[in-house]
mmCIF file of C-alpha atoms and ligand atoms in Angstrom:
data_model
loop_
_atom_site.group_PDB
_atom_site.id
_atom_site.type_symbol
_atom_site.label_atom_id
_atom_site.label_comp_id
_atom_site.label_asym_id
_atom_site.label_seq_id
_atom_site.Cartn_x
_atom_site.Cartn_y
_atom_site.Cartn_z
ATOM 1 C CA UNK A 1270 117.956 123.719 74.071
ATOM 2 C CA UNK A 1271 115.274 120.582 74.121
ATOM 3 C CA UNK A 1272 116.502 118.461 76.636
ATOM 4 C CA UNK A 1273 115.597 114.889 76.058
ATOM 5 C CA UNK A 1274 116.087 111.212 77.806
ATOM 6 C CA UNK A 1275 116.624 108.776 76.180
ATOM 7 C CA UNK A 1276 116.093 104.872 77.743
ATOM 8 C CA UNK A 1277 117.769 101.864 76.729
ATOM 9 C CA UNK A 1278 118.071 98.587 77.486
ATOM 10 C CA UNK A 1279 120.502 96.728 74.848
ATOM 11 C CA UNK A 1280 123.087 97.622 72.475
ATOM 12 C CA UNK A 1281 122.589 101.194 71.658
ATOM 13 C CA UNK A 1282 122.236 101.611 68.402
ATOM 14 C CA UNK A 1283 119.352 103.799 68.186
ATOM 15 C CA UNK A 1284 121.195 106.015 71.286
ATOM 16 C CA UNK A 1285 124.369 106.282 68.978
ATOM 17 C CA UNK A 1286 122.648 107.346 65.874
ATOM 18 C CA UNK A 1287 120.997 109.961 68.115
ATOM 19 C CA UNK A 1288 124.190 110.521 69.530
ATOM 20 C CA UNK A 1289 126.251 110.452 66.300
ATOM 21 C CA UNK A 1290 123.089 113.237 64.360
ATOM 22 C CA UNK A 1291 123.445 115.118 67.258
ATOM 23 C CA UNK A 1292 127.777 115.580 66.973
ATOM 24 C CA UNK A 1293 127.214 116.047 63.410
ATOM 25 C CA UNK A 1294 124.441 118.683 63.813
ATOM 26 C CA UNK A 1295 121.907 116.948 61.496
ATOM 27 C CA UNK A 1296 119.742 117.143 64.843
ATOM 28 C CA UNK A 1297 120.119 120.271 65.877
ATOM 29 C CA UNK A 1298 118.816 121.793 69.118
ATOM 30 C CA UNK A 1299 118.699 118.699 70.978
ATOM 31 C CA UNK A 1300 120.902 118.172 73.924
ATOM 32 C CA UNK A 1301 120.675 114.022 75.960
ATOM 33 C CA UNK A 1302 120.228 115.179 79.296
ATOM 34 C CA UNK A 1303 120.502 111.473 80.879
ATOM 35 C CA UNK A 1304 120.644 107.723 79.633
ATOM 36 C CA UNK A 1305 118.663 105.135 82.067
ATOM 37 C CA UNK A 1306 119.175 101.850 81.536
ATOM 38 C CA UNK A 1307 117.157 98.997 82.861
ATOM 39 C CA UNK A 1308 119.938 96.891 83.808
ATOM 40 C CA UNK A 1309 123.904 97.704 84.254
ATOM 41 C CA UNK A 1310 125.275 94.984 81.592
ATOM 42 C CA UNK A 1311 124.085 96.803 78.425
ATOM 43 C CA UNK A 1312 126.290 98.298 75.835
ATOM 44 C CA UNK A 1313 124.508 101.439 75.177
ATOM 45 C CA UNK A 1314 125.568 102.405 79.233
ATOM 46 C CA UNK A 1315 129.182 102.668 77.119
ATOM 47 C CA UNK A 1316 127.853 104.487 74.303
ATOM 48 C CA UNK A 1317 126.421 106.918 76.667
ATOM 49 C CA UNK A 1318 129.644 106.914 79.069
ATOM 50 C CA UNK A 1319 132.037 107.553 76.049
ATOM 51 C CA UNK A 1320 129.749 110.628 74.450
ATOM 52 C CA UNK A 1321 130.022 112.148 78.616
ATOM 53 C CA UNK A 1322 126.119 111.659 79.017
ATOM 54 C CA UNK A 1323 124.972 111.243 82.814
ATOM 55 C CA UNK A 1324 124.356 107.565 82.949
ATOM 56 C CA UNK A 1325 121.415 106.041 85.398
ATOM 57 C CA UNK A 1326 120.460 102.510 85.740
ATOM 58 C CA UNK A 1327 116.830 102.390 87.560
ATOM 59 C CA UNK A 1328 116.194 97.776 87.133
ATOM 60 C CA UNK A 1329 112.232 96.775 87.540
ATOM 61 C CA UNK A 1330 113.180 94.177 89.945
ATOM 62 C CA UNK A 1331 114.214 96.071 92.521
ATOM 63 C CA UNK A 1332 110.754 97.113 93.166
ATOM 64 C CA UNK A 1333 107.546 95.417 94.535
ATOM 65 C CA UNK A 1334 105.577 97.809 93.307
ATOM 66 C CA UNK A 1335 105.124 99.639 89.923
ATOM 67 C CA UNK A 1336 104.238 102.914 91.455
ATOM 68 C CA UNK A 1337 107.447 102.856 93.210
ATOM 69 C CA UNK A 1338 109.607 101.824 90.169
ATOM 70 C CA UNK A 1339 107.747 105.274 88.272
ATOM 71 C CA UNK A 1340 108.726 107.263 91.658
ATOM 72 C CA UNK A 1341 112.209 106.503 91.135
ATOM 73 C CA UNK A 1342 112.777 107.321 87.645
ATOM 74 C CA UNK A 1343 110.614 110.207 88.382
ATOM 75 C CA UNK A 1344 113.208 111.437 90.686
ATOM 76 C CA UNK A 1345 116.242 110.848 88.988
ATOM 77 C CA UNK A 1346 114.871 112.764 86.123
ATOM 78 C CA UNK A 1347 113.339 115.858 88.377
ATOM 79 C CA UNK A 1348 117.304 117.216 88.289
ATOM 80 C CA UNK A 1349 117.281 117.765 84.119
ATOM 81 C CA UNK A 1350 114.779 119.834 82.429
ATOM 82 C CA UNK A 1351 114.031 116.808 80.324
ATOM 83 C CA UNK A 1352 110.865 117.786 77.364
ATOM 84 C CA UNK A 1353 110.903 114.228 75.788
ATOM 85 C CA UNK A 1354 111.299 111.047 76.927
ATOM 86 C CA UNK A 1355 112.677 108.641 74.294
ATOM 87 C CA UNK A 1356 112.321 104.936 74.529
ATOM 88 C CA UNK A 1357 115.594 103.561 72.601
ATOM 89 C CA UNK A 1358 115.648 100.030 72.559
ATOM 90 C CA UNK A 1359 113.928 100.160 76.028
ATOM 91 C CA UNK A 1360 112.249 96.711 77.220
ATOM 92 C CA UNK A 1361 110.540 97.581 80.254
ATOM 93 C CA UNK A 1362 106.701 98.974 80.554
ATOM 94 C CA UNK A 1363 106.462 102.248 82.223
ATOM 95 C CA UNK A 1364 103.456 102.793 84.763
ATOM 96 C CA UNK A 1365 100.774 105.202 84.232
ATOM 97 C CA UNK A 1366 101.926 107.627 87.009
ATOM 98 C CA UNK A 1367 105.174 108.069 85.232
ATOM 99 C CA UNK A 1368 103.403 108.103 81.726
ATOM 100 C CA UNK A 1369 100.695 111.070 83.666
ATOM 101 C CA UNK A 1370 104.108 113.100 84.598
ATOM 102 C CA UNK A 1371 105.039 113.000 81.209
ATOM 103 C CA UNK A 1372 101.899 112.833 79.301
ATOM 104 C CA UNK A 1373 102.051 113.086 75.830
ATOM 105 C CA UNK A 1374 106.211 112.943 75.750
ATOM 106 C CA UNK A 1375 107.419 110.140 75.931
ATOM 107 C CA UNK A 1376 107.949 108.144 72.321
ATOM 108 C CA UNK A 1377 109.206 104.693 71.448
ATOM 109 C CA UNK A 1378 110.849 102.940 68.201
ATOM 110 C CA UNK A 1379 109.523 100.089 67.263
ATOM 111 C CA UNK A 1380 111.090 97.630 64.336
ATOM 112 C CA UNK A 1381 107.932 97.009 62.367
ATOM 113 C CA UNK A 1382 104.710 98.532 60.673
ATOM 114 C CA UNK A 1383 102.796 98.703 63.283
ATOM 115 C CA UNK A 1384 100.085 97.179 64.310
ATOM 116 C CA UNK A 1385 102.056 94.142 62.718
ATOM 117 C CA UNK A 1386 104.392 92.325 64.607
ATOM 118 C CA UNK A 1387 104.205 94.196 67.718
ATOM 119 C CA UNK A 1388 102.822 93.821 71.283
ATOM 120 C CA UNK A 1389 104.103 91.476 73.725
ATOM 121 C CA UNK A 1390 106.834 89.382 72.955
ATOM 122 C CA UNK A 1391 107.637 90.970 69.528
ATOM 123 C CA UNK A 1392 110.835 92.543 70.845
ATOM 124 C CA UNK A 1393 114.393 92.560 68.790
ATOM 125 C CA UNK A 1394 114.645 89.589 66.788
ATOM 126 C CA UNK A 1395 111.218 88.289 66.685
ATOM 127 C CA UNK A 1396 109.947 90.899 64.310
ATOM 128 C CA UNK A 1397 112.339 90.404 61.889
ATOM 129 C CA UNK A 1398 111.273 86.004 62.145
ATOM 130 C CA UNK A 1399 107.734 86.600 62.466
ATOM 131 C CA UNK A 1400 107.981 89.051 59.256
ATOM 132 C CA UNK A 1401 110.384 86.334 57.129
ATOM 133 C CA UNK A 1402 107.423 83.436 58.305
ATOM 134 C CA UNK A 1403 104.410 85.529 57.068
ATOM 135 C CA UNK A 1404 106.285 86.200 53.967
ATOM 136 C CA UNK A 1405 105.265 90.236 53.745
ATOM 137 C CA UNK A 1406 107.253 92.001 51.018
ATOM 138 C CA UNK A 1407 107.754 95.285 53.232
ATOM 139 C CA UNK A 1408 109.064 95.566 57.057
ATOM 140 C CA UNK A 1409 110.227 99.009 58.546
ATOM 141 C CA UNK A 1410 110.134 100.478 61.532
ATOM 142 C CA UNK A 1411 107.626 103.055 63.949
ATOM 143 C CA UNK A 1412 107.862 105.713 66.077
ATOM 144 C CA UNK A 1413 104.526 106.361 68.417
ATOM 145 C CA UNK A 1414 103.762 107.833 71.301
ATOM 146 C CA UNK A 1415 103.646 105.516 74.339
ATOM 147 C CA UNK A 1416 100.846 104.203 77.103
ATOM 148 C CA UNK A 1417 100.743 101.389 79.187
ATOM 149 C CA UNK A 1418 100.091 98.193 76.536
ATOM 150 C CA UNK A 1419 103.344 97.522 74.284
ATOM 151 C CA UNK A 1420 103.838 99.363 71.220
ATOM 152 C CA UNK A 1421 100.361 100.523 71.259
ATOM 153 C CA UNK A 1422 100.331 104.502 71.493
ATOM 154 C CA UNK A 1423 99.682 106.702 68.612
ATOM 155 C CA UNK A 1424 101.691 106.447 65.135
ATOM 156 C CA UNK A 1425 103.952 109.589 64.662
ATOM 157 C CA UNK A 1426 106.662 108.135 61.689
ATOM 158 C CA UNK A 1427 106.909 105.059 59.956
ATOM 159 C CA UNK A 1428 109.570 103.855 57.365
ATOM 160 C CA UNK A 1429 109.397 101.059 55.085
ATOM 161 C CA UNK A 1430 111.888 99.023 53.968
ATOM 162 C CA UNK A 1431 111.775 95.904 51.492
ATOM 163 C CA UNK A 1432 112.043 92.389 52.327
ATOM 164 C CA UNK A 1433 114.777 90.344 50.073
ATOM 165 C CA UNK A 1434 114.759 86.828 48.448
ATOM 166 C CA UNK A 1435 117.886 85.956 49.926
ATOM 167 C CA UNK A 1436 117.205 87.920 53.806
ATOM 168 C CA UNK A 1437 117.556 86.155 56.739
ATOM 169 C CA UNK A 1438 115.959 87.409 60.259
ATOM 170 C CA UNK A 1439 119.884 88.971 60.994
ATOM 171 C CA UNK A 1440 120.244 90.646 57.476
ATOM 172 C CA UNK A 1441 116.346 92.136 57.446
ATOM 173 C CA UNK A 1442 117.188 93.401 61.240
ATOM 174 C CA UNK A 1443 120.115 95.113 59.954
ATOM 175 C CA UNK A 1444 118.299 96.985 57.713
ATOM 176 C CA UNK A 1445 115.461 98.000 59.663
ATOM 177 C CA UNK A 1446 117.877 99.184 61.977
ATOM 178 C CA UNK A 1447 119.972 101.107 59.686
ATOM 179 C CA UNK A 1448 117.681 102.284 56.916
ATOM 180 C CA UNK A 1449 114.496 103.036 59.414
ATOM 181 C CA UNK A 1450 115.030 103.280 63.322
ATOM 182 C CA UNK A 1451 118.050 105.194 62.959
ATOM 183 C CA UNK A 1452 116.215 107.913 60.282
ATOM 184 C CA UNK A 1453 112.755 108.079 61.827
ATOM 185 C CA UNK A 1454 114.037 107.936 65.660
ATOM 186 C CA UNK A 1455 116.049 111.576 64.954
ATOM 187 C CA UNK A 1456 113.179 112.502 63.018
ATOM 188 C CA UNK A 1457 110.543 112.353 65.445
ATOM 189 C CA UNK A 1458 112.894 113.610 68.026
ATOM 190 C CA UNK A 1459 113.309 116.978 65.749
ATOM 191 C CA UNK A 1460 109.403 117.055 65.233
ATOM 192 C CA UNK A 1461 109.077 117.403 68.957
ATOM 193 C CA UNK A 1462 111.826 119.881 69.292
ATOM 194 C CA UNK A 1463 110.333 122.229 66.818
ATOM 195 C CA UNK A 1464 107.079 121.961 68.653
ATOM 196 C CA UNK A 1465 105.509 120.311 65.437
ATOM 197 C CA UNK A 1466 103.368 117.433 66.832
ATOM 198 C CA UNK A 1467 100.214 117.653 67.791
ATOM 199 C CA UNK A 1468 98.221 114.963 69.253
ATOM 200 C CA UNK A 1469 94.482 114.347 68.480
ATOM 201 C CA UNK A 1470 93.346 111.379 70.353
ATOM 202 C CA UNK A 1471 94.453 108.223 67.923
ATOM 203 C CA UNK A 1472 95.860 110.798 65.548
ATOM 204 C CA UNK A 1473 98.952 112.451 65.688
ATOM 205 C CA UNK A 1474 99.058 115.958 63.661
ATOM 206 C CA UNK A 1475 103.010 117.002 61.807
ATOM 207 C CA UNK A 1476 101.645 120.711 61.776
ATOM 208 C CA UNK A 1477 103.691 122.197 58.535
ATOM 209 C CA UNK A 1478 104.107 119.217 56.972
ATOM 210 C CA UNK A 1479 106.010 120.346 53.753
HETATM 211 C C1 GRF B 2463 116.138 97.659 67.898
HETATM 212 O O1 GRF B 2463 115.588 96.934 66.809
HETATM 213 C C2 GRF B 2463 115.011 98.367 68.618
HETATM 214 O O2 GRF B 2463 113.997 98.830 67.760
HETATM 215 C C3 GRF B 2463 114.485 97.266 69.464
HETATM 216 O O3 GRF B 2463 115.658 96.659 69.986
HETATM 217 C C4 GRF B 2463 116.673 96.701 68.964
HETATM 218 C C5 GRF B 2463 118.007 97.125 69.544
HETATM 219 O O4 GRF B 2463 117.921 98.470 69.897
HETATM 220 N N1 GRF B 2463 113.607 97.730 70.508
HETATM 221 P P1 GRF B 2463 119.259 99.240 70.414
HETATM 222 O O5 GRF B 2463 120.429 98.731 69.593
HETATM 223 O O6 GRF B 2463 119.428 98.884 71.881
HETATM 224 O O7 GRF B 2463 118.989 100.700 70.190
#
């Protein structure tokens, strides 16, 4: 079984479609070990309660230091044979000794093409605004592997989706959500399960691509 994390910070959505592929065995293979949250009021801490996940809430403040905030989700995770870590709607930057421990394994979803609208402050809504004020005819969403700047790490999937007349920030979030995070997010997740990516520097490899 590939044993995964996955860390959230909001509502959940990309957990529950993980969740939800998972039940349904369109991801198959794939077993959440844990859910950390960074803080205790988020919704996806539900979604993870209600689908019997161990639930772990590990909040940046509470340290000084960064090395010390890596240390501790370092040791709640040293309990679960955890292969992937999977950044879900997760808002807080991990440290490089956390990112060294789990070099080359821990992924992110990001709603946009990036290197648009991404990077520091371009975090749920603002995409979707900053996409609708630019006037681009295509959003979508990425998956990449994760260092220490924001959304920065190497591209593994992308999905685009089209931008209508009539969308507003809400509506054009929607459907990033639904018709790219929640399809690419699994995706990715199966990728590293079957032992398909393979990272070359900037470039990451889908060995087998069909
Ligand atoms: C999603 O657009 C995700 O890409 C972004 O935050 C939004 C909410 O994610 N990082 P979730 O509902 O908490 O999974």
């Amino acid at each position: 079984m590939f044993d995964i994390a996955v860390f959230v910070s909001g509502g959940g959505t990309n957990l529950q479609a993980i969740i939800d592929q998972i039940a349904d065995h369109r991801l198959c293979g794939v077993h959440i070990a844990c859910v950390v949250a960074s803080q205790d009021r988020c919704f996806a801490l539900q979604r993870a309660r209600s689908a019997g996940i161990p639930t772990h809430v590990v909040k940046r403040s509470s340290f000084t230091e960064p090395a010390s905030f890596d240390q501790a989700l370092l040791n709640i995770l040293r309990p679960y044979q955890v292969q992937l870590v999977v950044l879900a709607g997760y808002l807080t930057l991990l440290g490089p000794d956390f990112l060294a421990a789990y070099k080359g394994r821990v992924i992110n979803i990001h709603p946009s093409l990036i290197p648009a609208f991404s990077g520091t402050g371009f975090y749920g809504i603002k995409p979707h605004e900053a996409a609708l004020a630019w006037g681009v005819r295509l959003i979508g969403a990425t998956v990449h592997l994760v260092d220490t700047a924001y959304d920065h790490g190497p591209i593994i999937l992308q999905k685009a989706v089209p931008v209508l007349a009539d969308d507003t920030a809400q509506t054009l979030q929607q459907r990033v959500m639904q018709d790219a995070e929640q399809v690419i997010l699994p995706q990715a997740i199966a990728l590293f399960a079957q032992g398909r990516i393979k990272q070359e520097g900037r470039i990451v490899r889908i060995l087998n691509e069909i």
